[in-house]
Coordinates of C-alpha atoms and ligand atoms in Angstrom, one line a residue:
X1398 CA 97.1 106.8 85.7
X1399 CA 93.8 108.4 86.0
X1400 CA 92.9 111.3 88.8
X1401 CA 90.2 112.0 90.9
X1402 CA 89.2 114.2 93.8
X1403 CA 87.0 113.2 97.0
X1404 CA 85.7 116.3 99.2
X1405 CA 86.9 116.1 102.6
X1406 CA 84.2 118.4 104.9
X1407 CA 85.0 119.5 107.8
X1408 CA 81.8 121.3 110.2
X1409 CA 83.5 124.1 111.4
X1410 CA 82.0 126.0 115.2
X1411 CA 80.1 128.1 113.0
X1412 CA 80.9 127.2 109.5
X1413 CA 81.1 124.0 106.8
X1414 CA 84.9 123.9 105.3
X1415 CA 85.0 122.2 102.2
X1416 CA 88.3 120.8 101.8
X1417 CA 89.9 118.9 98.5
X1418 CA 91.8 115.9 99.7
X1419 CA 93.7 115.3 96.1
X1420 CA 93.4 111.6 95.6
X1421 CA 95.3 109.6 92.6
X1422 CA 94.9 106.7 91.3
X1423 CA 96.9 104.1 89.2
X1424 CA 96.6 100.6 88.3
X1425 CA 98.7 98.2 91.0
X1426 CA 100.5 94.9 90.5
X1427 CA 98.8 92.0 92.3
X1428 CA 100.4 88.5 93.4
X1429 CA 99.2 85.7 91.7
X1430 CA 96.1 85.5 93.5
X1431 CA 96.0 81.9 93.3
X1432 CA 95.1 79.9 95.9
X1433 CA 93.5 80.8 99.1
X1434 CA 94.2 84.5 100.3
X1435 CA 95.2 85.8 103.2
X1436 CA 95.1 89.2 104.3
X1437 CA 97.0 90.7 107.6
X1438 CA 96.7 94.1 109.4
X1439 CA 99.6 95.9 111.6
X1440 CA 98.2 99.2 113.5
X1441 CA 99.7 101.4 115.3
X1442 CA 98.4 100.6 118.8
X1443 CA 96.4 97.9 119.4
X1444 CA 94.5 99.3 122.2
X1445 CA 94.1 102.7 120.5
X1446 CA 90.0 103.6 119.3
X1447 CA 91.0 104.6 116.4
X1448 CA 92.5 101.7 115.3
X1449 CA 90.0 99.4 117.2
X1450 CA 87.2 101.4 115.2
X1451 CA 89.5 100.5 111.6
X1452 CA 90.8 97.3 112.4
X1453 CA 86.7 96.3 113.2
X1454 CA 85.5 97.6 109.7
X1455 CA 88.2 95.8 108.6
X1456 CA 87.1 92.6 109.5
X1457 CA 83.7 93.0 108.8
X1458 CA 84.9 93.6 105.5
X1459 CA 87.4 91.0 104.8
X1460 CA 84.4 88.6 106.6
X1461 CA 81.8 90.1 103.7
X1462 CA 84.9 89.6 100.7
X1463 CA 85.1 86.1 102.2
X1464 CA 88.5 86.6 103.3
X1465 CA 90.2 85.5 106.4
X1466 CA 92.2 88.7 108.1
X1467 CA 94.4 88.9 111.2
X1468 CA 94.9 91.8 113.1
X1469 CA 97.7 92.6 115.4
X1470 CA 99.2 96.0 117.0
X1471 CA 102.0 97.4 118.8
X1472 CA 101.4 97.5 122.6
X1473 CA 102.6 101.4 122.2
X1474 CA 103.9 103.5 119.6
X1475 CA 107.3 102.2 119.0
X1476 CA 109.2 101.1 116.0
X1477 CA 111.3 98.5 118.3
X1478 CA 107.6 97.0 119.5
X1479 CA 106.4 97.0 115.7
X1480 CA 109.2 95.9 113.9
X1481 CA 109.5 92.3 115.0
X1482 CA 105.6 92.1 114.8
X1483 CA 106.4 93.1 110.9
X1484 CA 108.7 90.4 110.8
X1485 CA 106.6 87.8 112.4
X1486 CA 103.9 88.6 109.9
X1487 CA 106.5 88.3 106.8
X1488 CA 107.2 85.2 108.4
X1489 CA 103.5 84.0 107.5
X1490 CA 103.9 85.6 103.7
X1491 CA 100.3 86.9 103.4
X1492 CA 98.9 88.0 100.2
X1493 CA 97.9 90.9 101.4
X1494 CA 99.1 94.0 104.7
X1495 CA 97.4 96.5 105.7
X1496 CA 100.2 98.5 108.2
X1497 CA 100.2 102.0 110.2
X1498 CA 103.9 102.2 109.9
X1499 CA 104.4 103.9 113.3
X1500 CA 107.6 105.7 111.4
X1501 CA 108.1 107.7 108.7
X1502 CA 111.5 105.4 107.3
X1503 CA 113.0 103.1 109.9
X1504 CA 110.7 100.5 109.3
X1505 CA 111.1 100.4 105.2
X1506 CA 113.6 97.7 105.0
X1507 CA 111.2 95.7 106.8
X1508 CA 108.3 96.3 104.4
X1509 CA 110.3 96.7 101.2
X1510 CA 111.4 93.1 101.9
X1511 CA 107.8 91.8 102.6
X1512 CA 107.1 93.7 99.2
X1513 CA 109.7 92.2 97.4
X1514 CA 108.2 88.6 98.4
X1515 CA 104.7 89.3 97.3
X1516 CA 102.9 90.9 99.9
X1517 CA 100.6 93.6 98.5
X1518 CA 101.0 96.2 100.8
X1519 CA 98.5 99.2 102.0
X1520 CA 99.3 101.6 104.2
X1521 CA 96.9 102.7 106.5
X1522 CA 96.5 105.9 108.6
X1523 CA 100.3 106.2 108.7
X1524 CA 102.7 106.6 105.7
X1525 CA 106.4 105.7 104.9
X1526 CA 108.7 108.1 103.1
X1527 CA 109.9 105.9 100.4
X1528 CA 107.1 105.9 97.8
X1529 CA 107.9 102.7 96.4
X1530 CA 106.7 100.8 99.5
X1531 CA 102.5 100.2 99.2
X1532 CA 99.9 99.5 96.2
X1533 CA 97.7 101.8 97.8
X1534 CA 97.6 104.6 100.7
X1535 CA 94.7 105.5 102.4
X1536 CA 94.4 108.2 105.1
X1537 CA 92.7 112.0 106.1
X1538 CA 94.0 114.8 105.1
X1539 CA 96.1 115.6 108.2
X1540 CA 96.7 118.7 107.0
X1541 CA 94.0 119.8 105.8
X1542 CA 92.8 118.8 109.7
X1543 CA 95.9 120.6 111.1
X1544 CA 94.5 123.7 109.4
X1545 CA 91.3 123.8 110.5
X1546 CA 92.5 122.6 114.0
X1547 CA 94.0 126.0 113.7
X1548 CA 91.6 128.1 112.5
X1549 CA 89.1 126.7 115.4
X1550 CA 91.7 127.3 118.1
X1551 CA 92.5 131.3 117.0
X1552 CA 88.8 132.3 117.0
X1553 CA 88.7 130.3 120.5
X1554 CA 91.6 132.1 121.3
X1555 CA 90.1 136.1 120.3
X1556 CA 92.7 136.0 118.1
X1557 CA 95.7 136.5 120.4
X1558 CA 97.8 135.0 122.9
X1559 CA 100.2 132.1 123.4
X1560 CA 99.6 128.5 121.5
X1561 CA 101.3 125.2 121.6
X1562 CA 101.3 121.7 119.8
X1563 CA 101.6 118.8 121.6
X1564 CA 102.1 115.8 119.6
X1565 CA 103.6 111.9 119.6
X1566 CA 107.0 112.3 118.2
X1567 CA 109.0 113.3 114.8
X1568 CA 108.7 111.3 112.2
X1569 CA 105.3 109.9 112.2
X1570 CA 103.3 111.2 108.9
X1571 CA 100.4 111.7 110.2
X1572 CA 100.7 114.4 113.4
X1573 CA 104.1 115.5 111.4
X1574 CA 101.4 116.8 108.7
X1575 CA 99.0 117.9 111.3
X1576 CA 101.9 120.3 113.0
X1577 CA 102.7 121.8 109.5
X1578 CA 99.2 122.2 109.0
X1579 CA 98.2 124.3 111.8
X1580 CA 101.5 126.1 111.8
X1581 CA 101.2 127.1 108.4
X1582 CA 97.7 128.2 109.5
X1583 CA 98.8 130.2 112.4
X1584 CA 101.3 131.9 110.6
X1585 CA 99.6 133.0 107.9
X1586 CA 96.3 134.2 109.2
X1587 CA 96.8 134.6 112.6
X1588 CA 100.3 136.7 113.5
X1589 CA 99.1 138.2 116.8
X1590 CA 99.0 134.2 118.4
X1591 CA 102.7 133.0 119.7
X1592 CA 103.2 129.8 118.9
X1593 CA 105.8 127.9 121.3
X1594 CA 108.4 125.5 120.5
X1595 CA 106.5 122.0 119.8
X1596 CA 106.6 119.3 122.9
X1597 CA 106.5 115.5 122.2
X1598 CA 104.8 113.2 124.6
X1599 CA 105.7 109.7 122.6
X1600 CA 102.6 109.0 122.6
X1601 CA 102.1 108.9 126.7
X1602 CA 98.7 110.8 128.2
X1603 CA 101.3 111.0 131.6
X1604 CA 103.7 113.1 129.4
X1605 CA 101.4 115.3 127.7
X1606 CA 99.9 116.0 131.0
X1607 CA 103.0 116.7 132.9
X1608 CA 103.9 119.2 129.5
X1609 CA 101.2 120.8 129.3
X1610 CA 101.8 121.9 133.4
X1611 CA 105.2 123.2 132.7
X1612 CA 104.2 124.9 130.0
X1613 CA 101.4 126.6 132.0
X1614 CA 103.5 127.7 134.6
X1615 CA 106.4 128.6 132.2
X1616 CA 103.8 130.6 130.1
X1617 CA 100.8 131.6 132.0
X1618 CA 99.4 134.0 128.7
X1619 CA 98.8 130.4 127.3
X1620 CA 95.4 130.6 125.3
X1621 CA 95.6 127.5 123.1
X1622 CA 96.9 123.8 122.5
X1623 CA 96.9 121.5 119.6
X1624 CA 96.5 118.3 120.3
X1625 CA 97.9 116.1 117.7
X1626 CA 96.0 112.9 118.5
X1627 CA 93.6 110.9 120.8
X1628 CA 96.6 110.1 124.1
X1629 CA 98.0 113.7 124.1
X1630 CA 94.1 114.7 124.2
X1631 CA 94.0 112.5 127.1
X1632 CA 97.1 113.9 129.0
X1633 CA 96.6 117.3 128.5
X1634 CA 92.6 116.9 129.5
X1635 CA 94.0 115.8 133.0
X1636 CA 97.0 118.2 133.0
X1637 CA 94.6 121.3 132.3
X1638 CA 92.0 120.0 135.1
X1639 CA 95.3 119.2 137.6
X1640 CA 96.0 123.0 136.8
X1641 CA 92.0 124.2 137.3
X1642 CA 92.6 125.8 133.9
X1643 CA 90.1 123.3 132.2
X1644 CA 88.0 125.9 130.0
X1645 CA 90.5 128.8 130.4
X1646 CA 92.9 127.2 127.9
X1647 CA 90.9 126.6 124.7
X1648 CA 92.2 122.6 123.2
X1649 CA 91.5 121.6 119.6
X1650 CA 92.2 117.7 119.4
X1651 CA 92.8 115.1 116.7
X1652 CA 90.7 112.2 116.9
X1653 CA 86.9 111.4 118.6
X1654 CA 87.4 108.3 121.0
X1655 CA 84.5 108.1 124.0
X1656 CA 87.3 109.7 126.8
X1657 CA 87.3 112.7 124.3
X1658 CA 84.3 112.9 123.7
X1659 CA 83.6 113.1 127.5
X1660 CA 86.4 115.8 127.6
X1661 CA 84.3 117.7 124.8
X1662 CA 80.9 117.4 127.2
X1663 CA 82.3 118.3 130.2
X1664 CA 84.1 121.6 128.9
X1665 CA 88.1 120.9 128.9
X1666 CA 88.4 119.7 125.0
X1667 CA 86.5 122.4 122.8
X1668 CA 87.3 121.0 119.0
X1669 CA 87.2 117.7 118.2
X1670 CA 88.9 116.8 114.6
X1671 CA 87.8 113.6 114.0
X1672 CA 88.6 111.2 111.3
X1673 CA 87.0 108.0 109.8
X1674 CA 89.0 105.1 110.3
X1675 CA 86.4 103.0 109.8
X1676 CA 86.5 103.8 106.3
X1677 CA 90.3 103.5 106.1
X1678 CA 89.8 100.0 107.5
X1679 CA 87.5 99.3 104.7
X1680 CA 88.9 100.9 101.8
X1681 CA 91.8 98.7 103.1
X1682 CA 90.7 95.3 102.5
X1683 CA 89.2 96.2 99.5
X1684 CA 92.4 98.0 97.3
X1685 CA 94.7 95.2 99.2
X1686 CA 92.1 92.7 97.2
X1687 CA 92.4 94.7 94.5
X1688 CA 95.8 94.2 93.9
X1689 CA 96.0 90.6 94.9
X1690 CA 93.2 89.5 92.3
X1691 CA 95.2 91.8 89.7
X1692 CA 92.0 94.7 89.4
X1693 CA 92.3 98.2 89.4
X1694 CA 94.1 99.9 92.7
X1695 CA 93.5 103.4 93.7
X1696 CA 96.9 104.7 95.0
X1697 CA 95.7 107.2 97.0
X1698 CA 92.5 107.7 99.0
X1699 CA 91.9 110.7 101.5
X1700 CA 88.9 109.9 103.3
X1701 CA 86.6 113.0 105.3
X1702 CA 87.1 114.3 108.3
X1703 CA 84.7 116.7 110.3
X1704 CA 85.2 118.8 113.4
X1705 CA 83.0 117.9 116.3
X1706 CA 81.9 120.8 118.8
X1707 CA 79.3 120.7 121.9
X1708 CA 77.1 122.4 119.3
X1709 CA 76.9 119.4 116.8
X1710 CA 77.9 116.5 118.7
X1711 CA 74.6 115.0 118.6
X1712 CA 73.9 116.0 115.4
X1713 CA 73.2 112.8 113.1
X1714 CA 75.7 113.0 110.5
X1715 CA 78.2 113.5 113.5
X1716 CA 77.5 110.1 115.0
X1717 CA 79.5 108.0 112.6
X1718 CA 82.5 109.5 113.1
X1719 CA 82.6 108.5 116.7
X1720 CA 85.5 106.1 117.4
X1721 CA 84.7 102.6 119.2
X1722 CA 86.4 101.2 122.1
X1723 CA 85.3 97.3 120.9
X1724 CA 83.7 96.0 118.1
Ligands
T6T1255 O1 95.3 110.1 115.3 C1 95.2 108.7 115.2 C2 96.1 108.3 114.0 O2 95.6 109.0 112.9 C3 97.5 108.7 114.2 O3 98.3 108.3 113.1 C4 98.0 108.1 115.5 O4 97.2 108.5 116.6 C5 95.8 108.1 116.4 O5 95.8 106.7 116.4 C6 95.0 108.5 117.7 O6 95.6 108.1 118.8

C-alpha cells in the first residue's frame, strides 16, 4: 500500500485555505476483464447538478476509454427508490459500478452481494460504512468543506449570534461529515456563536424552507445557516426571501448548481462551497477500469474543493467548478 496526498484549496472571502485531503492508495482486485466491459453508474438523484455534472464527465470518459456506461439515479434521495435500482443493475452483472450510496449501511447487503459476483465497485460522492464494500472511493473532503463553511459563516456573522445546519438526513456520509465539520469548527474557534439543534429536510427545498421560517420566528437573533447541500440551499433561499430576511441572515452552502449561483448574485446565499464532481465522475471510470483490467487502483481520492463568493465568482479558475444542469 503506497500513500499519497492531494491539496484540496479552498478560496476563502478574503483568504486561500490550503487543505490536505489524505488520500491512500492500494492495489485492487479486478474481474477477469475478459470479454467486452461494461461499466454502470447509480447517483444519488438523477435530476440533481451535481450528479448531472459527474455522471456527464463520466460518460465522456467511459466514451474516450471506449467503454459503454449507463447511468441511472434515484428520482429523490431514498434508500427504498435506490435499492431496487441496485438490484436491477446486479441483475445486468456489469464489470464495473460507480454508486452514491444514498445511505451510510442499509444498502450494503445490496452492494456486498454485487461485489461478491464480480462487480468492481466505486463509490462516488457518497460512502458506505462497511469498508469492505468498493475498490476505490472518490469524494471532497466534506469536512474539510464543513470547516471552512464555518469559518466563512462566523466572520459573516461578526463573530456572534445564533447558527443553524440544515441538512438531508442522518446517515448520509457526505453532509454527516460536513455537520461535524463545521460543528467542530464552531466550537472550537468561535464560542460566542449558538449553534441550534440540527433540522433535516430529506432532501426537500419545501422543507428546508418551511425550517428555516420556524426557526426564524422561534429564534429571531439568528445570524447564520449551513447549508449542507444544493436542495436545502434552494429551500432555505426561498424561506429567507418568504421571511424578507434575504441578506440579514448570512447562508454558507454546499454545492454551486446555476439556482445557487443566482442565489449567490442576487444577495440571499453569501458562500458557496463547491465541489468537483466532474472529476469524481472521471476518476470514476478510470479506477473502476483499473480494477477490471487488473492495474493499479487508488483506494482513496479526495478531489478540491473551493469556496465561491460574489468577489470571485467570475474569476477564471472559479468557472470550472460550476455545476451543469445538462450535458
Ligand atoms: O452535495 C452533493 C453531494 O455531494 C451530496 O452527497 C448530496 O447532495 C449533493 O448532490 C447536492 O445536492
Amino acid at each position: 500500500m503506497r500513500h499519497i496526498s492531494r491539496p484540496t484549496t479552498l478560496v476563502g472571502t478574503c483568504a486561500v485555505l490550503a487543505l490536505v485531503a489524505a488520500t491512500t492508495a492500494a492495489c485492487g482486485g479486478g474481474s477477469s476483464g475478459s470479454g467486452s466491459k461494461s461499466l454502470e453508474m447509480i447517483t444519488g438523484v438523477k435530476s440533481d447538478p451535481f450528479y448531472i455534472t459527474m455522471a456527464c464527465a463520466a460518460q465522456q470518459e467511459a466514451k474516450k476509454r471506449g467503454v459503454k456506461l449507463t447511468v441511472n439515479g434515484s428520482a429523490q434521495w431514498d434508500v427504498a427508490v435506490q435499492r431496487p435500482i441496485i438490484d436491477s443493475v446486479a441483475a445486468k452483472h456489469p464489470s464495473g459500478l460507480l454508486i452514491s450510496p444514498v445511505d451510510t449501511a442499509a444498502l450494503t447487503p445490496s452492494l456486498n452481494q454485487m461485489q461478491n459476483a464480480g462487480t468492481k465497485i466505486v463509490l462516488v460522492d457518497t460512502t458506505v460504512s462497511d469498508a469492505s464494500i468498493g475498490v476505490s472511493r472518490i469524494s471532497s473532503d466534506n469536512v474539510a468543506g464543513g470547516r471552512a463553511a464555518a469559518k466563512a459563516l462566523a466572520k459573516l456573522m461578526g463573530d456572534k449570534g445564533s447558527a443553524i445546519v440544515i441538512s438531508v438526513k442522518p446517515g448520509v456520509s457526505t453532509t454527516d461529515e460536513r455537520t461535524k465539520g463545521f460543528d467542530e469548527e464552531m466550537k472550537a474557534n468561535h464560542p460566542n456563536i449558538t449553534l441550534l439543534p440540527v433540522l433535516y429536510d430529506n432532501d426537500l427545498p419545501a422543507t428546508a424552507a418551511s425550517q428555516i421560517q420556524s426557526t426564524l420566528a422561534a429564534h429571531p437573533d439568528l445570524g447564520g445557516v449551513f447549508a449542507g447541500n444544493t436542495n436545502t440551499a434552494q429551500g432555505i433561499s426561498t424561506g429567507l426571501q418568504a421571511a424578507g430576511k434575504q441578506g440579514k441572515v448570512k447562508v454558507a452552502a454546499f454545492d454551486a448548481e446555476p439556482d445557487e449561483v443566482t442565489s449567490l448574485k442576487t444577495g440571499t446565499l453569501d458562500v458557496l462551497v463547491a465541489q468537483d464532481p466532474a472529476r469524481i465522475g472521471t476518476e470514476g471510470v478510470d479506477q473502476a477500469l483499473a480494477a477490471i483490467d487488473k492495474k493499479k487502483v487508488t483506494a482513496s481520492i479526495g478531489t478540491d474543493m473551493v469556496a465561491i463568493t460574489k468577489a470571485n465568482l467570475d474569476s477564471a479558475s472559479v468557472g470550472k467548478y460550476l455545476y451543469k444542469d445538462a450535458c
